[in-house]
Every structure is written in C-alpha cells, then in structure tokens.
Coordinates of N, CA, C and O in Angstrom, one line a residue:
M1 N 98.8 108.2 77.9 CA 97.8 108.8 77.3 C 98.2 110.0 75.8 O 97.2 109.8 75.3
H2 N 99.0 110.5 75.8 CA 99.4 111.2 74.9 C 99.9 110.7 73.6 O 99.2 110.7 72.4
R3 N 100.3 109.4 73.7 CA 100.6 108.4 72.9 C 99.7 108.1 72.1 O 99.0 108.1 71.0
V4 N 98.4 107.6 72.6 CA 96.9 107.4 72.3 C 95.9 108.4 71.3 O 96.0 108.3 70.0
E5 N 96.6 109.9 71.9 CA 95.6 110.7 71.5 C 96.4 111.1 70.1 O 96.0 111.4 69.3
R6 N 98.1 111.0 70.0 CA 98.8 111.1 69.2 C 98.5 110.4 67.7 O 98.1 110.2 66.2
G7 N 97.9 109.0 68.4 CA 98.0 108.1 67.0 C 96.4 108.0 66.7 O 96.7 107.6 65.9
A8 N 95.5 108.4 67.8 CA 94.3 108.6 67.2 C 94.2 109.3 66.1 O 93.3 109.5 65.0
R9 N 95.1 111.0 66.3 CA 95.2 111.8 65.2 C 95.6 111.7 63.8 O 95.1 111.9 63.0
K10 N 96.9 110.5 64.0 CA 97.0 110.1 62.8 C 96.2 109.1 62.2 O 96.3 109.6 60.9
I11 N 95.6 108.3 62.7 CA 94.9 107.7 62.1 C 93.6 108.5 61.4 O 93.3 108.1 60.4
S12 N 93.1 109.2 62.0 CA 91.8 110.2 61.8 C 92.3 111.0 60.4 O 91.8 111.4 59.3
N13 N 93.7 111.4 60.6 CA 93.7 112.4 59.2 C 94.6 111.4 58.2 O 94.6 111.7 57.1
S14 N 95.1 110.0 58.4 CA 95.2 109.2 57.5 C 93.8 109.1 56.6 O 92.4 108.9 56.7
S15 N 94.1 108.4 55.0 CA 93.4 108.0 54.1 C 93.1 106.6 54.6 O 93.6 106.1 54.9
G16 N 91.6 106.4 54.2 CA 91.1 104.7 54.3 C 89.8 105.1 55.1 O 89.3 106.2 55.1
D17 N 89.0 104.1 54.9 CA 87.9 104.0 55.1 C 87.3 104.4 56.5 O 88.2 103.8 57.4
V18 N 86.2 104.9 57.2 CA 86.1 104.9 58.8 C 86.2 103.7 59.8 O 86.5 103.7 60.2
A19 N 85.9 102.6 58.6 CA 85.3 101.5 59.2 C 87.5 100.9 60.2 O 87.4 100.6 61.0
S20 N 88.0 101.0 59.0 CA 89.6 100.8 59.2 C 90.0 101.9 60.5 O 90.6 101.2 61.0
K21 N 89.8 103.1 60.1 CA 90.4 104.1 61.1 C 89.6 103.7 62.5 O 90.5 103.7 63.6
V22 N 88.6 103.4 62.7 CA 87.6 102.9 63.8 C 88.3 101.8 64.5 O 89.0 101.7 65.8
E23 N 88.6 100.8 63.7 CA 89.6 99.3 64.0 C 90.9 99.8 64.6 O 91.3 99.5 65.6
A24 N 91.8 100.4 64.1 CA 92.6 101.2 64.3 C 92.8 101.8 66.1 O 93.7 101.6 66.4
G25 N 92.0 102.5 65.8 CA 91.6 103.6 67.0 C 91.5 102.9 68.3 O 92.0 102.8 69.3
N26 N 90.5 101.6 68.3 CA 90.6 100.9 69.4 C 91.4 99.9 69.6 O 91.8 99.4 70.7
R27 N 92.2 99.6 68.6 CA 93.5 98.9 68.8 C 94.6 99.4 69.9 O 95.0 99.1 70.7
L28 N 94.9 100.9 69.4 CA 95.5 101.7 70.3 C 94.9 101.9 71.8 O 95.8 102.0 72.4
V29 N 93.6 102.0 71.8 CA 93.0 102.3 73.3 C 93.5 101.0 73.7 O 93.3 101.1 74.9
D30 N 93.0 99.9 73.1 CA 93.1 98.6 74.2 C 94.8 98.4 74.5 O 95.3 98.0 75.6
Q31 N 95.5 98.6 73.6 CA 96.9 98.8 74.1 C 97.3 99.4 75.4 O 97.9 99.3 76.1
Q32 N 96.6 100.6 75.1 CA 96.9 101.7 76.5 C 96.5 101.3 77.9 O 97.2 101.3 78.6
L33 N 95.0 100.8 77.4 CA 94.8 100.0 78.6 C 95.3 98.8 79.4 O 95.1 98.7 80.6
T34 N 96.1 97.7 78.3 CA 97.0 96.9 78.8 C 97.7 97.3 79.4 O 98.2 97.0 80.6
R35 N 98.6 98.6 79.0 CA 99.9 98.8 79.6 C 99.1 99.7 80.7 O 100.1 99.2 82.1
F36 N 98.3 100.0 81.1 CA 97.8 100.8 82.3 C 97.5 99.5 83.6 O 97.9 99.5 84.6
D37 N 97.0 98.5 82.7 CA 96.6 97.3 83.8 C 98.4 96.6 84.1 O 97.9 96.2 85.3
E38 N 99.1 96.9 83.1 CA 100.1 95.5 83.4 C 101.2 96.4 84.6 O 101.8 96.2 85.6
A39 N 101.0 97.8 84.3 CA 101.4 98.7 85.5 C 101.1 98.6 86.6 O 101.6 98.8 87.7
A40 N 99.8 98.8 86.8 CA 99.2 99.1 88.3 C 99.4 97.5 88.9 O 99.8 97.4 90.1
Q41 N 99.4 96.3 87.8 CA 100.2 95.1 88.4 C 101.5 94.9 89.3 O 101.5 94.3 90.2
A42 N 102.0 95.3 88.3 CA 103.5 95.7 88.6 C 103.8 96.6 89.9 O 104.8 96.0 90.8
Y43 N 103.4 97.6 89.9 CA 103.6 98.1 91.5 C 102.7 97.5 92.4 O 103.4 97.8 93.5
T44 N 101.5 96.9 92.2 CA 101.2 96.4 93.4 C 102.0 94.9 94.0 O 102.1 95.1 94.9
Q45 N 102.6 94.6 93.0 CA 103.5 93.3 93.5 C 104.7 93.9 94.3 O 105.3 93.5 95.2
T46 N 104.7 95.4 94.0 CA 106.2 96.0 94.6 C 105.9 96.3 95.8 O 106.2 96.3 96.6
A47 N 104.5 96.8 95.6 CA 103.8 97.6 97.0 C 103.4 96.7 98.1 O 103.9 97.2 99.3
Y48 N 102.8 95.4 97.5 CA 102.3 94.5 98.7 C 102.9 93.1 98.6 O 102.2 92.4 97.8
P49 N 104.2 92.8 98.8 CA 104.4 91.4 98.5 C 104.1 90.3 99.4 O 103.3 91.1 100.3
A50 N 104.1 89.2 98.9 CA 103.4 88.2 99.3 C 103.6 88.6 100.8 O 104.7 89.0 101.6
S51 N 102.4 88.2 101.5 CA 102.3 87.9 103.2 C 103.2 87.2 103.6 O 103.1 86.0 104.0
T52 N 104.2 87.7 104.5 CA 105.0 87.0 105.1 C 105.5 87.7 106.4 O 105.1 88.8 106.6
P53 N 106.2 87.3 107.7 CA 106.1 87.8 108.6 C 107.1 88.6 108.8 O 107.0 90.0 109.1
E54 N 108.1 88.9 107.5 CA 109.2 89.6 107.5 C 108.5 91.0 106.3 O 109.4 92.1 106.5
A55 N 107.6 90.8 105.6 CA 106.9 91.8 105.0 C 106.0 92.9 105.9 O 104.9 92.6 105.7
T56 N 106.6 93.8 106.5 CA 105.6 94.9 107.2 C 105.8 96.1 106.2 O 106.7 96.3 105.4
A57 N 105.3 96.9 106.5 CA 104.8 98.3 105.9 C 106.6 99.1 106.7 O 106.3 100.3 106.0
D58 N 106.6 98.2 107.7 CA 107.8 99.1 108.6 C 109.2 98.7 107.8 O 110.3 99.3 108.2
G59 N 109.2 97.7 107.5 CA 110.6 97.0 106.9 C 110.6 96.2 105.7 O 109.7 96.4 104.8
P60 N 111.8 96.4 105.2 CA 111.9 95.8 103.9 C 111.3 94.2 103.7 O 111.1 93.7 104.3
S61 N 111.0 94.3 102.7 CA 110.0 92.5 102.3 C 111.2 92.1 102.0 O 112.6 91.9 101.5
P62 N 110.7 90.4 101.7 CA 111.6 89.8 101.6 C 112.6 89.7 100.2 O 113.7 89.1 100.5
A63 N 112.0 90.6 99.8 CA 112.7 90.9 98.1 C 113.7 92.6 98.5 O 114.3 92.4 97.5
G64 N 113.9 92.7 99.5 CA 114.6 93.6 99.7 C 113.8 95.6 99.5 O 114.8 96.3 99.5
V65 N 112.9 94.9 99.4 CA 112.2 96.7 98.8 C 112.1 97.3 99.9 O 111.5 96.9 101.1
A66 N 112.6 98.6 100.3 CA 112.4 99.4 101.0 C 111.2 99.9 101.3 O 110.4 99.9 100.2
P67 N 110.7 100.3 102.4 CA 109.5 100.8 102.7 C 109.2 101.6 101.8 O 107.8 102.0 101.7
A68 N 110.0 102.8 101.7 CA 109.6 104.1 100.9 C 109.1 103.8 99.8 O 108.1 104.1 99.0
R69 N 110.0 103.0 99.2 CA 109.4 102.4 97.7 C 108.2 101.9 97.8 O 107.7 101.9 96.7
R70 N 108.0 101.1 98.7 CA 106.9 100.3 98.8 C 105.7 101.4 98.6 O 104.9 101.1 98.3
T71 N 105.7 102.1 99.6 CA 105.0 103.2 99.6 C 104.2 103.8 98.4 O 103.3 104.1 97.6
E72 N 105.4 104.5 97.5 CA 105.5 105.0 96.2 C 104.8 104.0 95.3 O 104.1 104.7 94.2
A73 N 105.3 102.9 95.7 CA 104.6 101.6 94.2 C 103.2 101.6 94.7 O 102.2 101.7 93.7
G74 N 102.7 101.7 95.7 CA 101.5 101.6 96.2 C 100.5 102.4 96.0 O 99.4 102.6 95.5
Y75 N 101.0 103.9 95.8 CA 100.4 105.2 95.2 C 100.3 105.0 93.9 O 99.7 105.6 93.2
A76 N 101.6 104.6 93.2 CA 101.6 104.7 91.6 C 100.7 103.5 91.0 O 100.0 103.6 89.8
A77 N 100.2 102.2 91.8 CA 99.3 101.5 91.3 C 97.7 102.3 91.5 O 97.1 102.1 90.5
V78 N 97.6 103.0 92.6 CA 96.4 104.0 92.5 C 96.2 104.6 91.3 O 95.2 104.6 90.9
L79 N 97.2 105.5 91.4 CA 97.2 106.3 89.8 C 97.4 105.0 88.6 O 96.3 106.2 87.9
A80 N 97.7 104.5 88.1 CA 97.5 103.4 87.3 C 96.2 103.0 87.1 O 95.8 102.8 86.2
R81 N 95.4 102.7 88.3 CA 93.9 101.8 88.3 C 93.3 103.5 87.7 O 92.0 103.4 86.9
A82 N 93.7 104.3 88.6 CA 92.6 105.8 87.6 C 92.8 106.2 86.3 O 91.6 106.3 85.8
E83 N 94.1 106.1 86.2 CA 94.2 106.4 84.2 C 93.5 105.0 83.9 O 92.8 105.5 82.8
L84 N 93.8 103.8 84.2 CA 92.9 102.9 83.4 C 91.2 103.0 83.4 O 90.5 102.7 82.5
V85 N 90.6 103.5 84.6 CA 89.2 104.1 84.7 C 88.7 105.0 83.4 O 88.3 104.7 82.5
K86 N 89.8 106.3 83.4 CA 89.6 107.2 82.8 C 89.8 107.2 81.1 O 88.7 107.4 80.3
A87 N 90.9 105.8 80.6 CA 90.7 105.6 79.2 C 89.7 104.1 79.1 O 89.8 104.1 77.5
A88 N 89.4 104.1 79.5 CA 88.2 102.6 79.6 C 86.9 102.9 79.0 O 86.5 104.3 79.3
P89 N 86.5 102.5 77.8 CA 85.1 102.8 77.3 C 83.8 102.4 78.6 O 84.6 101.9 80.1
E90 N 83.2 103.3 78.4 CA 82.0 103.8 79.7 C 81.8 102.1 80.3 O 81.3 102.1 81.3
A91 N 81.2 101.3 79.3 CA 80.6 100.0 80.2 C 81.7 99.5 80.6 O 81.1 98.5 81.5
S92 N 82.8 99.7 80.8 CA 84.0 98.8 81.5 C 84.2 99.2 82.8 O 85.2 98.9 83.3
R93 N 83.8 100.7 82.9 CA 84.2 101.5 84.0 C 83.8 101.3 85.1 O 84.6 101.3 86.2
P94 N 82.8 100.8 85.5 CA 82.1 100.2 86.7 C 83.0 99.1 87.5 O 83.5 99.4 88.6
A95 N 83.2 98.1 87.0 CA 84.1 97.4 87.1 C 85.4 97.2 87.6 O 86.2 97.5 88.6
L96 N 85.9 98.4 86.6 CA 86.8 98.9 86.7 C 87.5 99.8 87.9 O 88.3 100.1 88.8
E97 N 86.2 100.6 88.1 CA 86.1 101.5 89.0 C 86.5 100.6 90.6 O 86.7 101.1 91.5
Q98 N 85.9 99.3 90.4 CA 85.9 98.5 91.8 C 87.1 98.4 92.0 O 87.6 98.4 93.4
D99 N 87.9 98.0 90.9 CA 89.0 97.4 91.1 C 90.2 98.9 91.8 O 90.8 98.8 92.5
Q100 N 89.7 100.0 90.9 CA 90.5 101.2 91.8 C 90.3 101.5 93.0 O 91.3 101.6 94.0
V101 N 89.1 101.6 93.6 CA 88.8 101.4 95.3 C 89.3 100.7 95.9 O 89.7 100.9 96.7
A102 N 89.4 99.4 95.2 CA 90.5 98.3 96.0 C 91.7 98.7 96.4 O 91.8 98.4 97.5
S103 N 92.1 98.9 95.2 CA 93.6 99.4 95.4 C 93.8 100.5 96.3 O 94.7 100.9 97.2
E104 N 92.8 101.3 96.2 CA 92.6 102.9 97.0 C 92.6 102.2 98.4 O 93.3 103.0 99.3
L105 N 91.7 101.4 99.0 CA 91.7 100.9 100.0 C 92.8 100.3 100.6 O 93.2 100.5 101.7
R106 N 93.2 99.8 100.0 CA 94.2 98.8 100.1 C 95.6 99.7 100.9 O 96.5 99.4 101.3
F107 N 95.8 100.6 99.8 CA 97.0 101.7 99.9 C 96.6 102.2 101.4 O 97.6 102.6 102.4
A108 N 95.3 102.9 101.5 CA 94.9 103.4 103.1 C 95.6 102.6 104.2 O 95.8 102.7 105.3
Q109 N 94.7 101.4 103.9 CA 95.1 100.8 105.0 C 96.6 100.1 105.4 O 97.1 99.9 106.3
A110 N 97.6 99.9 104.2 CA 98.9 99.7 104.0 C 99.7 100.5 104.9 O 100.9 100.2 105.1
F111 N 99.5 101.9 104.3 CA 100.5 102.7 104.5 C 99.4 103.7 105.2 O 99.5 105.2 104.6
P112 N 99.1 103.7 106.2 CA 98.3 104.8 106.8 C 98.8 106.5 106.8 O 98.5 107.2 107.5
A113 N 100.2 105.9 107.2 CA 100.9 107.0 108.0 C 101.5 107.9 106.6 O 101.6 109.6 106.8
D114 N 100.8 107.7 105.5 CA 101.5 108.5 104.3 C 100.5 109.5 104.1 O 99.4 109.6 104.5
S115 N 100.8 111.0 103.9 CA 100.1 111.8 103.9 C 99.1 111.8 102.8 O 97.9 112.5 102.9
R116 N 99.1 111.1 101.9 CA 98.1 110.9 100.7 C 97.1 110.2 101.1 O 96.3 109.9 100.2
A117 N 97.3 109.2 102.0 CA 96.0 108.3 102.5 C 94.7 108.8 102.5 O 93.9 108.4 102.2
P118 N 94.4 109.7 103.5 CA 93.2 110.2 103.6 C 92.7 110.6 102.4 O 91.3 110.3 102.3
A119 N 93.1 111.2 101.6 CA 92.4 111.7 100.2 C 92.1 110.4 99.6 O 91.0 110.4 98.7
V120 N 93.0 109.2 99.3 CA 92.5 108.4 98.6 C 91.4 107.5 99.2 O 90.6 106.9 98.6
Q121 N 91.6 108.0 100.5 CA 90.6 106.9 101.4 C 89.2 107.9 101.0 O 88.1 107.3 100.8
A122 N 89.4 109.3 101.3 CA 88.0 109.8 101.1 C 87.4 109.6 99.0 O 86.0 109.3 99.4
H123 N 88.3 109.3 98.5 CA 87.9 109.3 97.0 C 87.2 107.9 97.2 O 86.0 107.6 96.4
A124 N 88.0 106.8 97.8 CA 87.4 105.6 97.3 C 85.9 105.7 98.3 O 84.8 104.7 97.7
A125 N 85.8 106.4 99.2 CA 84.2 106.4 99.9 C 83.5 107.0 98.7 O 82.3 106.0 98.7
E126 N 83.9 108.3 98.3 CA 83.0 109.2 97.6 C 82.8 107.9 96.0 O 81.1 107.9 95.8
T127 N 83.7 107.5 95.5 CA 83.4 106.3 94.1 C 82.4 105.6 94.7 O 81.4 104.8 93.8
L128 N 82.5 104.6 96.1 CA 81.9 103.5 96.3 C 80.5 104.5 96.5 O 79.4 103.6 96.3
Y129 N 80.0 105.0 96.8 CA 79.0 105.9 96.9 C 78.1 105.8 95.8 O 76.9 105.7 95.4
R130 N 78.9 106.5 94.9 CA 78.2 106.8 93.8 C 78.3 105.5 92.9 O 77.3 105.5 91.8
L131 N 78.5 104.6 93.0 CA 78.4 103.2 92.5 C 77.5 102.4 92.9 O 77.1 101.2 92.7
G132 N 76.7 102.8 94.1 CA 75.7 102.5 94.7 C 76.2 101.4 96.0 O 75.2 100.6 96.3
D133 N 76.8 101.4 96.8 CA 77.6 100.5 97.5 C 77.6 101.1 98.8 O 78.7 101.9 99.2
A134 N 76.3 101.5 99.3 CA 76.1 102.3 100.7 C 77.0 101.7 101.8 O 77.5 102.6 102.8
A135 N 77.0 100.4 101.9 CA 77.8 99.6 103.1 C 79.3 99.8 102.8 O 80.0 100.4 104.3
G136 N 79.8 100.1 101.7 CA 81.2 99.8 101.4 C 81.5 101.5 101.5 O 82.4 101.5 102.4
A137 N 80.7 102.5 101.3 CA 81.3 104.1 101.4 C 81.0 104.1 103.0 O 81.9 105.0 103.6
N138 N 79.9 103.5 103.7 CA 79.9 103.6 104.8 C 81.3 103.3 106.0 O 82.0 104.0 106.6
A139 N 81.8 102.1 105.1 CA 82.7 101.4 106.0 C 84.0 102.3 105.8 O 84.7 103.0 106.7
A140 N 84.1 102.9 104.6 CA 85.6 104.0 104.3 C 84.9 104.9 104.5 O 86.2 105.6 105.2
A141 N 84.4 105.7 104.8 CA 84.3 107.0 105.1 C 84.2 107.3 107.0 O 84.9 107.6 107.6
L142 N 83.4 106.0 107.7 CA 84.0 106.0 108.9 C 85.5 105.3 109.3 O 85.6 106.3 110.1
A143 N 86.0 104.4 108.8 CA 87.6 104.7 108.6 C 88.1 105.9 108.4 O 89.1 105.9 109.6
L144 N 87.8 106.2 107.6 CA 88.4 107.8 107.5 C 88.3 108.5 108.8 O 89.2 109.4 109.1
L145 N 87.0 109.0 109.3 CA 87.0 109.4 110.5 C 87.5 108.9 111.8 O 87.8 109.8 112.4
Q146 N 87.9 107.6 112.1 CA 88.4 107.2 112.9 C 90.1 107.4 112.8 O 90.6 106.8 113.7
R147 N 90.7 107.8 111.6 CA 92.1 107.6 111.5 C 92.9 108.7 112.7 O 92.2 109.7 112.8
Q148 N 93.6 108.3 113.3 CA 94.7 108.9 114.2 C 95.8 109.1 114.0 O 96.5 108.2 113.1
P149 N 96.7 110.3 113.6 CA 95.9 111.2 113.5 C 95.0 111.9 112.8 O 94.9 111.0 111.6
A150 N 94.1 112.9 113.1 CA 92.8 113.1 112.4 C 93.0 113.6 111.1 O 94.1 114.1 110.7
A151 N 92.3 112.8 109.9 CA 92.6 113.4 108.5 C 92.1 114.7 108.3 O 91.8 115.0 109.4
P152 N 92.7 115.3 107.1 CA 92.6 116.7 106.7 C 91.2 117.2 106.7 O 90.5 116.1 106.7
E153 N 90.9 118.2 106.9 CA 89.5 119.0 107.3 C 88.5 118.5 106.2 O 87.8 118.1 106.0
A154 N 89.0 118.9 104.6 CA 88.6 118.2 103.8 C 87.9 116.7 103.2 O 87.1 116.6 103.0
Q155 N 89.0 116.1 103.7 CA 88.6 114.6 103.5 C 87.5 114.4 104.6 O 86.7 113.1 104.5
R156 N 87.9 114.9 105.8 CA 86.6 114.6 106.9 C 85.2 114.8 106.4 O 84.4 114.0 106.6
R157 N 85.1 116.1 105.9 CA 83.5 116.9 105.5 C 83.1 116.1 104.5 O 82.0 115.4 104.1
T158 N 84.4 115.3 103.7 CA 83.8 114.5 102.2 C 83.4 113.2 103.0 O 82.0 112.7 102.4
A159 N 83.6 112.6 103.8 CA 83.6 111.1 104.4 C 82.1 111.4 104.9 O 81.0 111.0 105.1
L160 N 81.9 112.8 106.3 CA 80.5 113.4 106.5 C 79.4 113.3 105.4 O 78.7 113.0 105.8
N161 N 79.9 113.7 104.4 CA 78.6 113.9 103.3 C 78.5 112.9 102.5 O 77.3 112.3 102.6
V162 N 79.5 111.8 102.9 CA 79.0 110.2 102.1 C 78.4 109.8 103.5 O 77.3 109.2 102.9
L163 N 78.6 109.8 104.7 CA 77.9 109.3 105.4 C 76.4 109.9 105.8 O 75.0 109.2 105.9
A164 N 76.1 111.3 105.5 CA 75.3 112.0 105.5 C 74.0 111.3 104.4 O 72.6 111.1 104.3
H165 N 74.7 111.1 102.8 CA 74.0 110.9 101.8 C 72.9 109.4 102.4 O 72.2 108.9 102.3
T166 N 74.2 108.3 102.8 CA 73.9 106.9 102.7 C 73.0 106.7 103.7 O 72.2 105.5 103.9
R167 N 73.1 107.7 105.1 CA 72.2 107.5 106.1 C 70.6 107.9 105.5 O 69.8 107.2 106.3
F168 N 70.4 109.0 104.9 CA 69.5 109.6 104.7 C 69.1 109.0 103.5 O 67.4 108.3 103.8
E169 N 69.4 108.1 102.7 CA 68.8 107.3 102.0 C 68.3 105.8 102.5 O 67.5 105.0 102.0
A170 N 69.2 105.6 103.6 CA 68.6 104.3 104.6 C 67.4 104.5 105.2 O 66.8 103.6 106.1
G171 N 66.9 105.9 105.2 CA 65.6 106.5 106.4 C 66.2 107.1 107.7 O 65.7 107.1 108.7
A172 N 67.7 107.0 108.1 CA 68.1 107.0 109.5 C 68.6 108.6 109.2 O 69.3 109.2 109.2
F173 N 67.4 109.4 108.9 CA 67.2 110.7 109.3 C 68.0 111.6 110.5 O 69.0 112.7 110.0
D174 N 68.0 111.1 111.7 CA 68.6 111.4 113.1 C 70.4 111.4 112.4 O 70.7 112.3 112.8
E175 N 70.6 110.5 112.3 CA 71.8 110.2 111.8 C 72.5 111.2 111.0 O 73.6 111.8 110.8
A176 N 71.5 111.4 109.4 CA 71.7 112.1 108.4 C 72.2 113.3 108.8 O 72.8 114.0 108.6
E177 N 71.1 114.1 109.6 CA 71.3 115.2 110.3 C 72.3 115.5 110.8 O 73.1 116.5 110.7
R178 N 72.7 114.4 111.7 CA 74.0 114.7 112.6 C 75.2 114.9 111.8 O 75.7 115.7 112.1
Y179 N 75.6 113.7 111.2 CA 76.3 113.9 110.4 C 76.6 115.5 109.1 O 77.9 115.7 108.7
T180 N 75.4 115.6 108.9 CA 75.4 116.8 108.1 C 75.6 118.2 108.6 O 76.3 118.7 108.2
R181 N 75.1 118.1 110.0 CA 75.4 119.5 111.4 C 77.5 119.1 110.8 O 77.8 120.3 110.9
E182 N 78.0 117.9 111.1 CA 79.4 118.2 111.3 C 80.0 118.5 110.2 O 80.8 119.4 110.5
A183 N 79.6 117.8 108.9 CA 79.9 118.2 107.9 C 80.0 120.0 107.5 O 80.8 120.8 107.3
L184 N 78.7 120.9 108.1 CA 78.5 121.6 107.8 C 79.6 122.8 108.5 O 80.2 124.0 108.4
A185 N 80.0 122.3 110.2 CA 80.7 122.8 110.8 C 82.0 123.2 110.4 O 82.9 124.0 110.9
L186 N 82.6 121.8 109.8 CA 83.8 121.6 109.2 C 83.9 122.8 107.9 O 85.0 123.6 107.9
T187 N 82.6 123.2 107.3 CA 82.8 123.9 106.4 C 82.9 125.4 107.2 O 83.5 126.2 106.3
L188 N 82.1 125.9 107.8 CA 82.3 127.0 108.5 C 83.3 127.2 109.5 O 83.6 128.4 109.7
A189 N 84.0 126.5 109.8 CA 84.9 126.5 110.9 C 86.2 127.3 109.9 O 86.6 127.4 108.7

C-alpha cells in the first residue's frame, strides 16, 4: 500500500491536468487491488490444496506442503483479503467483504487449533452482522461459542454481542437478554 501512496503523491505533485492525474491515480489503485487479489488467490491455493484423502490439516498435501506452511498461507490469505477491502473503492467493498468473510470462515474451520482462528471467526461474525446477514452472523457466532477449547473471553464476548443484537432485531427478546447477560458477565469477570 505504501507504493500506491508514494505513487499517488508523485502524481499529485507532477505537472499536468487534473483528469490525467485522477486517471493515473486510479490505475495505481487498480494495480494494487490486482496484486492483493492475486496474493490472496495464491495463498488460498497453498493453504487449501485440492480436496483429496491425502490433503488434511494434519498432514502434507499431495504437493508436499507442510501443515504449518498451509496454516500460515491460510492466514496470509485472510490478511490479503482484508487489505483488498481496505484499498477498494467504497462501492466495491460489500462484495469484497463477503469474500473476506468466506476466507475467514474457511481458515477458522480448516485450522481450528491455530491461536488466531477465534479472532478471525469473531471478525467474520461481526462483519456478517454489519453487512445485514443475521443468519450468517448467528452461525459464525454460535460456532465460535462451541469451540473446544473455549475461545478467549474477548472473542466469546464479541460472539455473544452479535447474537444479542441479531436476536433482539428478530424479536427474540428473551434470547437477546440472555446473550446480553452472558456478554456482561464476561465483561465484569
């Protein structure tokens, strides 16, 4: 992203009309978005090789990629998708956020023992809620609460808050109150 910022400054300081500066800036942003997308795709291919009996989270893939490397590639795909969302124009963000959520949920499911999985899953639940996908947010939040061993308190609190909000909006006030009380208990603990 720093390269885009440097390029944008260089363009804004150059001589020329405003239209050509805007066009050049847009090209730089498009190039950076393409790079993030390509990186996310490459990391995804490394993390989640074609589904075969030999390709499990516990053993090398048929291509010989070690589990630790696959885990890191999965997390790198999540981060690349997050950068893609940040760099994208506002109008493109909702669709890209859906891709980011899919990447986050895939990571959390494929690598549940990774210490980053609960935070990734909590972020997915929050994003789904913000995007208006109550069912998806509920599913992600409930899955997070069912993790064994239990997710850290901060992520459980996030999941409980998502559930409290979605249940309240659905008119399930008793459930919303129960989730709110559980979230408060974690906050006060």
